[in-house]
Coordinates of C-alpha atoms in Angstrom, one line a residue:
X914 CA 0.0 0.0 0.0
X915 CA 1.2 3.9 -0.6
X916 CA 1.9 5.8 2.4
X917 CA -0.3 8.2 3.1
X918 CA 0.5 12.0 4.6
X919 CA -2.4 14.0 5.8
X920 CA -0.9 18.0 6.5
X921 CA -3.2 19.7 8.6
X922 CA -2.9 23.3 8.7
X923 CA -5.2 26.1 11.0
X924 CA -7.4 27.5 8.4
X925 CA -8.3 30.7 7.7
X926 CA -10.7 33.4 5.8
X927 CA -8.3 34.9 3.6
X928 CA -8.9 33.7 0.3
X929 CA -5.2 34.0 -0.3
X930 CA -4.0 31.9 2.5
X931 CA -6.1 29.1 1.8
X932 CA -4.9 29.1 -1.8
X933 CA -1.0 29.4 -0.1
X934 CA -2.0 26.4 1.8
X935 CA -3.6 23.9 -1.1
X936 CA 0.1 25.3 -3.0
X937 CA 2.0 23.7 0.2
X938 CA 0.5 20.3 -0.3
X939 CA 0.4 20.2 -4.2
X940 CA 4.5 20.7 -3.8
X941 CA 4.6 18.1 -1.1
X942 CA 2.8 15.9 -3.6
X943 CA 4.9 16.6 -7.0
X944 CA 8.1 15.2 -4.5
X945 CA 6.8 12.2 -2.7
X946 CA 5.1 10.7 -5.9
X947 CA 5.0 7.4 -4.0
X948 CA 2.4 8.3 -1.5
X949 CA -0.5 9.6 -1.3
X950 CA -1.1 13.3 0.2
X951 CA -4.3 15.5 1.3
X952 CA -4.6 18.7 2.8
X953 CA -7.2 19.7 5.4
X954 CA -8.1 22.4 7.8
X955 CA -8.6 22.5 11.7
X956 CA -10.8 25.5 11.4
X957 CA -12.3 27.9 9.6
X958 CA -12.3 27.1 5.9
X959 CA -12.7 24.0 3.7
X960 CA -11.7 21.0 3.6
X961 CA -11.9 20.1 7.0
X962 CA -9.7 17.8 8.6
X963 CA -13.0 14.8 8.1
X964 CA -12.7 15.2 4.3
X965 CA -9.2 15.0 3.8
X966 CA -9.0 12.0 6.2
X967 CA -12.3 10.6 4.1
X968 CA -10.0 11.0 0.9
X969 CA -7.2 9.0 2.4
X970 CA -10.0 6.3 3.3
X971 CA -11.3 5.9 0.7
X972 CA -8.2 5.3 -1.2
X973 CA -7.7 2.1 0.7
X974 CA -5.2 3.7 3.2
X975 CA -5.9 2.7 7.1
X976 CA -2.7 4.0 8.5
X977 CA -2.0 7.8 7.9
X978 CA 0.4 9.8 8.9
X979 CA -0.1 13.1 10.5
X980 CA 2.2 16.7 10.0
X981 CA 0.4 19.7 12.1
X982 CA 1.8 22.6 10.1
X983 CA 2.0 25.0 12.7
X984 CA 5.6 26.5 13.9
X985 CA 5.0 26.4 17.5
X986 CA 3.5 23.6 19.7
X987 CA 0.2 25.3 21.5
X988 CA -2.6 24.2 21.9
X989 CA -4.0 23.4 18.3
X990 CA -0.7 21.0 17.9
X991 CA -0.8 19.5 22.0
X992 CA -5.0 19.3 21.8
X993 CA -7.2 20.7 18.9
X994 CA -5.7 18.1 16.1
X995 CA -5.4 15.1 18.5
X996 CA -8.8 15.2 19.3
X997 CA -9.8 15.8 16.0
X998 CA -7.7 12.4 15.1
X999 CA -9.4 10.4 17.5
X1000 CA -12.9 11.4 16.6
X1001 CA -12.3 10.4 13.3
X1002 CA -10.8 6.8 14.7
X1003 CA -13.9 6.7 15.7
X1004 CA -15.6 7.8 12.6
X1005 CA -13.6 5.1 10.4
X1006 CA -12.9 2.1 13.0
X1007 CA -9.2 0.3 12.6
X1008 CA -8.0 3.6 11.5
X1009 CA -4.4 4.3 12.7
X1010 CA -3.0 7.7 12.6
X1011 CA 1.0 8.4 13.6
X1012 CA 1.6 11.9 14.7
X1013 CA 4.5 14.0 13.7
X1014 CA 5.8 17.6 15.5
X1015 CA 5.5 21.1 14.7
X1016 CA 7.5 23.0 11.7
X1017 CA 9.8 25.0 14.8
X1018 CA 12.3 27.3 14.2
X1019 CA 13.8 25.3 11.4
X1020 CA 17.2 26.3 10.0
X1021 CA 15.7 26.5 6.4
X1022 CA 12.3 28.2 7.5
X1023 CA 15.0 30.6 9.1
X1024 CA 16.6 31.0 6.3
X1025 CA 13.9 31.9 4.2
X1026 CA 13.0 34.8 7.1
X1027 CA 16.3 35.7 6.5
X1028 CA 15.5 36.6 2.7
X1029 CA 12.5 38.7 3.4
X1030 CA 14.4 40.5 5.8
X1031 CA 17.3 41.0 2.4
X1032 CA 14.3 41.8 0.2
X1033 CA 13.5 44.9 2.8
X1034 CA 17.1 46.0 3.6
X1035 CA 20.5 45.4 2.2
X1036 CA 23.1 43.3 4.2
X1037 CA 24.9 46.0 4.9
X1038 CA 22.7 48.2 6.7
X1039 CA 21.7 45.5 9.0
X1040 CA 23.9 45.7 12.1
X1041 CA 21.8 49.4 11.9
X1042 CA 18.9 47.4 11.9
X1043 CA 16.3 46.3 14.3
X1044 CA 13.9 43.4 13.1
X1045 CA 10.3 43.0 15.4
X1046 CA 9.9 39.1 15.0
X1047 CA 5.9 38.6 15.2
X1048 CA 4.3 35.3 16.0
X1049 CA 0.9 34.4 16.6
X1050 CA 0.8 34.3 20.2
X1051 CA -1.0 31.7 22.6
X1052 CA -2.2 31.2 26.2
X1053 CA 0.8 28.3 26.1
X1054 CA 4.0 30.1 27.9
X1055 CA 5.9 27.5 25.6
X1056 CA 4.8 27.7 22.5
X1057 CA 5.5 31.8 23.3
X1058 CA 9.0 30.6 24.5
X1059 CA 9.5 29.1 21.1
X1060 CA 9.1 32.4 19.4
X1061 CA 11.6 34.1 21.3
X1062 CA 13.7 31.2 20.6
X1063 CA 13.2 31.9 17.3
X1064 CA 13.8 35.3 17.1
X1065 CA 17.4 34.4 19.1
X1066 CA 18.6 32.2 16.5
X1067 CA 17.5 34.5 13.8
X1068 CA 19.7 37.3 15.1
X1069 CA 22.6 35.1 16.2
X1070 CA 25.7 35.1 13.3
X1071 CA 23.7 37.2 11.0
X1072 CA 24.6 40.9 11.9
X1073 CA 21.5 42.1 13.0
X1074 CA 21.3 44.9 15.5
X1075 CA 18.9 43.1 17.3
X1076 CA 15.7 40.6 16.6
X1077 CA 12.7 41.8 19.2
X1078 CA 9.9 39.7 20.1
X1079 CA 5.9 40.5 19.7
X1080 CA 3.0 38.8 19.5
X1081 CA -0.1 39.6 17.2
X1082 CA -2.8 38.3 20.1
X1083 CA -3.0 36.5 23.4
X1084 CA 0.4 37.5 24.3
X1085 CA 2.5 40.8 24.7
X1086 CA 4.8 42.5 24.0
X1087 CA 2.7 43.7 21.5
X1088 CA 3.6 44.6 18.0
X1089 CA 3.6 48.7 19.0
X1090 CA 5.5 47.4 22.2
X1091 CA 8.0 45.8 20.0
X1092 CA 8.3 48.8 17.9
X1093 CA 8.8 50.9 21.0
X1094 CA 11.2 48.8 22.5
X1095 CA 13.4 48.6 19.5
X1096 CA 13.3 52.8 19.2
X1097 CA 14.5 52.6 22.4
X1098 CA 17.5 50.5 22.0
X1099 CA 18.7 53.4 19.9
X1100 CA 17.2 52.2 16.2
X1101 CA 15.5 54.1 13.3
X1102 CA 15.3 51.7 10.9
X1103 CA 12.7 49.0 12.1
X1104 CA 11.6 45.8 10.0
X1105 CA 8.8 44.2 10.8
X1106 CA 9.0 40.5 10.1
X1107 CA 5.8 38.2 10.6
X1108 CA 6.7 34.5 11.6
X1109 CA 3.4 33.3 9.9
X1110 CA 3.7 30.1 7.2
X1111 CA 0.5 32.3 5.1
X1112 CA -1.6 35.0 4.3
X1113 CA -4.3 35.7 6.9
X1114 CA -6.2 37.8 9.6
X1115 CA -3.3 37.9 11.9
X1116 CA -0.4 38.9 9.5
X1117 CA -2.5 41.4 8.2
X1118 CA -3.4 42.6 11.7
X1119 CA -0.2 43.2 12.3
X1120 CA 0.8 45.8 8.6
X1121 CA -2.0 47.4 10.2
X1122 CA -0.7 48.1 13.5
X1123 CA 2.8 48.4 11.8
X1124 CA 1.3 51.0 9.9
X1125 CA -0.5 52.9 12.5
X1126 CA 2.4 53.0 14.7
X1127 CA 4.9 54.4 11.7
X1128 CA 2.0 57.2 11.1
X1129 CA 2.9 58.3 15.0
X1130 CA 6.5 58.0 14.3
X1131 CA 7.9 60.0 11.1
X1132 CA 11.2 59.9 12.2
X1133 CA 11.3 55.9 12.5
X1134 CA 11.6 53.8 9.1
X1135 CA 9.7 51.0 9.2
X1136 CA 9.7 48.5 6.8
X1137 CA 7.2 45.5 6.5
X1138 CA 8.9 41.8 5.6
X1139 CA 7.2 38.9 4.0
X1140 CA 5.7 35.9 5.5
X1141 CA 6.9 32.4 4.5
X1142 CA 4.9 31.1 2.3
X1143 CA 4.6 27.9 0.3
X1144 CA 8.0 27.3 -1.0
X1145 CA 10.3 24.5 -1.7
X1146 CA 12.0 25.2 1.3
X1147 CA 8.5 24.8 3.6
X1148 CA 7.9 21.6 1.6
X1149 CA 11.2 20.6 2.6
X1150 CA 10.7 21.1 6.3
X1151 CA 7.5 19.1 6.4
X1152 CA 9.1 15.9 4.3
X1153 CA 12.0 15.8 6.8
X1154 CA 8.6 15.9 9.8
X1155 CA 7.0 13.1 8.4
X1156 CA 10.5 11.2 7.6
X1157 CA 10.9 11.6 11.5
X1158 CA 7.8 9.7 12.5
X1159 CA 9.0 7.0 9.9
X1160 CA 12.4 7.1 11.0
X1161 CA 11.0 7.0 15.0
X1162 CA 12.9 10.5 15.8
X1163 CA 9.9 12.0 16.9
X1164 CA 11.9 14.9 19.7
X1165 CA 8.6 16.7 20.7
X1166 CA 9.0 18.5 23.4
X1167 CA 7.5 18.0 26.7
X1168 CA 9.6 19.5 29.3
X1169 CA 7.9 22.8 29.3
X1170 CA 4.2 21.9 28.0
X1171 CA 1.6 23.4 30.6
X1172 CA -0.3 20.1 29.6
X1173 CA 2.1 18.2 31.8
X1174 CA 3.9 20.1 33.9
X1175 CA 2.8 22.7 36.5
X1176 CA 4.4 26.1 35.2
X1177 CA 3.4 28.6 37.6
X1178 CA -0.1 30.9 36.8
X1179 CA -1.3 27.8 34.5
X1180 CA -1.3 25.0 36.9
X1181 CA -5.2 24.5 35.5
X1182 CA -3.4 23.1 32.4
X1183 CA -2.6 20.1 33.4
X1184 CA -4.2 17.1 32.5
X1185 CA -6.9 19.1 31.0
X1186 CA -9.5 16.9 28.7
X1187 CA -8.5 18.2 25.0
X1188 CA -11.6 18.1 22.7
X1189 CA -11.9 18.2 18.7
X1190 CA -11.8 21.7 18.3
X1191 CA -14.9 23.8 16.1
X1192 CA -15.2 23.7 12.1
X1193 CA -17.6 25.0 10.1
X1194 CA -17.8 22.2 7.6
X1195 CA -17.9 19.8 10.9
X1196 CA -18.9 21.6 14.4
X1197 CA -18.1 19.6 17.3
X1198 CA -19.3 22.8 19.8
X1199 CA -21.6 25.6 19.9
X1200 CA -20.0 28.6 19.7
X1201 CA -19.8 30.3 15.7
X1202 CA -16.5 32.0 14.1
X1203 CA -17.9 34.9 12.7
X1204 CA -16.1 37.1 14.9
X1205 CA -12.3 37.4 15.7
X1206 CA -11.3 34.8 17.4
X1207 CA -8.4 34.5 20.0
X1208 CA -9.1 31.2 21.4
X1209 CA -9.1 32.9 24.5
X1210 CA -11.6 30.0 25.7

């Protein structure tokens, strides 16, 4: 039988993001022409996870294996795409599912930061550079640890003046905060760099707010840097997560997950029952998505 590779990714309205997305697992397809691969979302746009996993039944496959494409482990990695494997266990019985870790600060996706940030400023102006490295943001101290991890190994060895951390939602600094901290530390030249895989809500929140704060600030320069996006080198990255579950190399981390361990002011965490999270196209609660939503619940 063909292996078969089910990439889940978050979802979202943009129009653009979701067609970024479907790009990702076409290129995952056209280089593992041996197996068989489907795309679907945890939330808020089609295909849902139940579809994708139907398409990858159907074919005759009862062992599939699982890449969350997210670049931190929170809770949509640690809970909402579990759950959402085991109701569909449930949904085909016999069905086995072997689940692979999150993107991380990978040296290629790295890399490919590193060329928006070249796209936005020459080389040699950036040691009189500071770059605001945005993430997403969570209510999961380490998946927000994992972004200033990020933005630490993005500044180290490249000759930036420095890499600040902000967050978009659920976590602060804030992107202004960022901004502010970097005038601060003596900069007027400020890139803004999103750590998002695609086009979206979020990453457009945050040109917004880039934007506003620059209108404040004539005498501070800042620039806006791309997201990822659905390269080669993202394909890459999630071949070498799915050799891993193959290859049994699976190095999730656990020592800091408020899932398992009691990290002070989240103690509630652990242990907690993790259920399939909401989609449109497949509603396991009863709460909508019409408005913004933070997962603050």
């Amino acid at each position: 039988m063909r292996p078969a590779l089910l990439v889940i990714g978050h979802g979202t309205k943009s129009e653009t993001g979701c067609a970024q997305f479907a790009e990702l697992v076409e290129r995952v397809q056209a280089r593992t022409t041996y197996a068989d691969v489907a795309g679907g979302f945890l939330e808020l746009a089609p295909p849902p996870i139940q579809d994708a996993v139907r398409r990858l039944v159907e074919a005759g496959h009862r062992s599939i294996d699982v890449v969350p494409l997210v670049l931190v482990a929170a809770g949509h990695s640690k809970g909402d795409i579990p759950a959402a494997l085991a109701r569909e266990r449930l949904r085909h019985p016999g069905l086995e599912f072997r689940y692979g870790r999150p993107l991380g600060p990978h040296p290629d996706l790295l890399a490919v930061a590193e060329a928006r940030l070249a796209a936005v400023v020459p080389r040699e102006q950036w040691a009189e550079t500071a770059v605001v490295l945005v993430g997403r943001g969570a209510t999961d101290p380490d998946a927000n640890a994992e972004v200033a991890k990020t933005a630490r190994l993005l500044q180290e060895g490249r000759g930036i003046g420095t890499v600040e951390t902000a967050f978009i939602s659920l976590a602060t600094p804030s992107v202004p905060q960022g901004l502010e901290r970097a005038v601060q530390l003596g900069f007027s030249r400020v890139v803004v760099l999103p750590w998002f895989l695609f086009a979206g809500v979020l990453p457009d929140r945050i040109t917004a707010q880039a934007r506003s704060w620059a209108e404040q600030h004539s005498g501070v320069q800042v620039l806006q840097a791309g997201l990822i996006g659905p390269g080669d080198e993202l394909a890459g990255v999630v071949l070498e997560r799915w050799a891993e579950i193959g290859g049994g190399d699976l190095r999730m981390n656990c020592d800091t997950c408020a899932y398992r361990v009691a990290l002070p002011g989240f103690e509630d965490k652990v242990g907690a029952a993790q259920t399939p999270h909401d989609h449109p196209d497949d509603p396991s609660h009863g709460h909508g998505h019409d408005q913004p939503h933070d997962h603050a619940h």
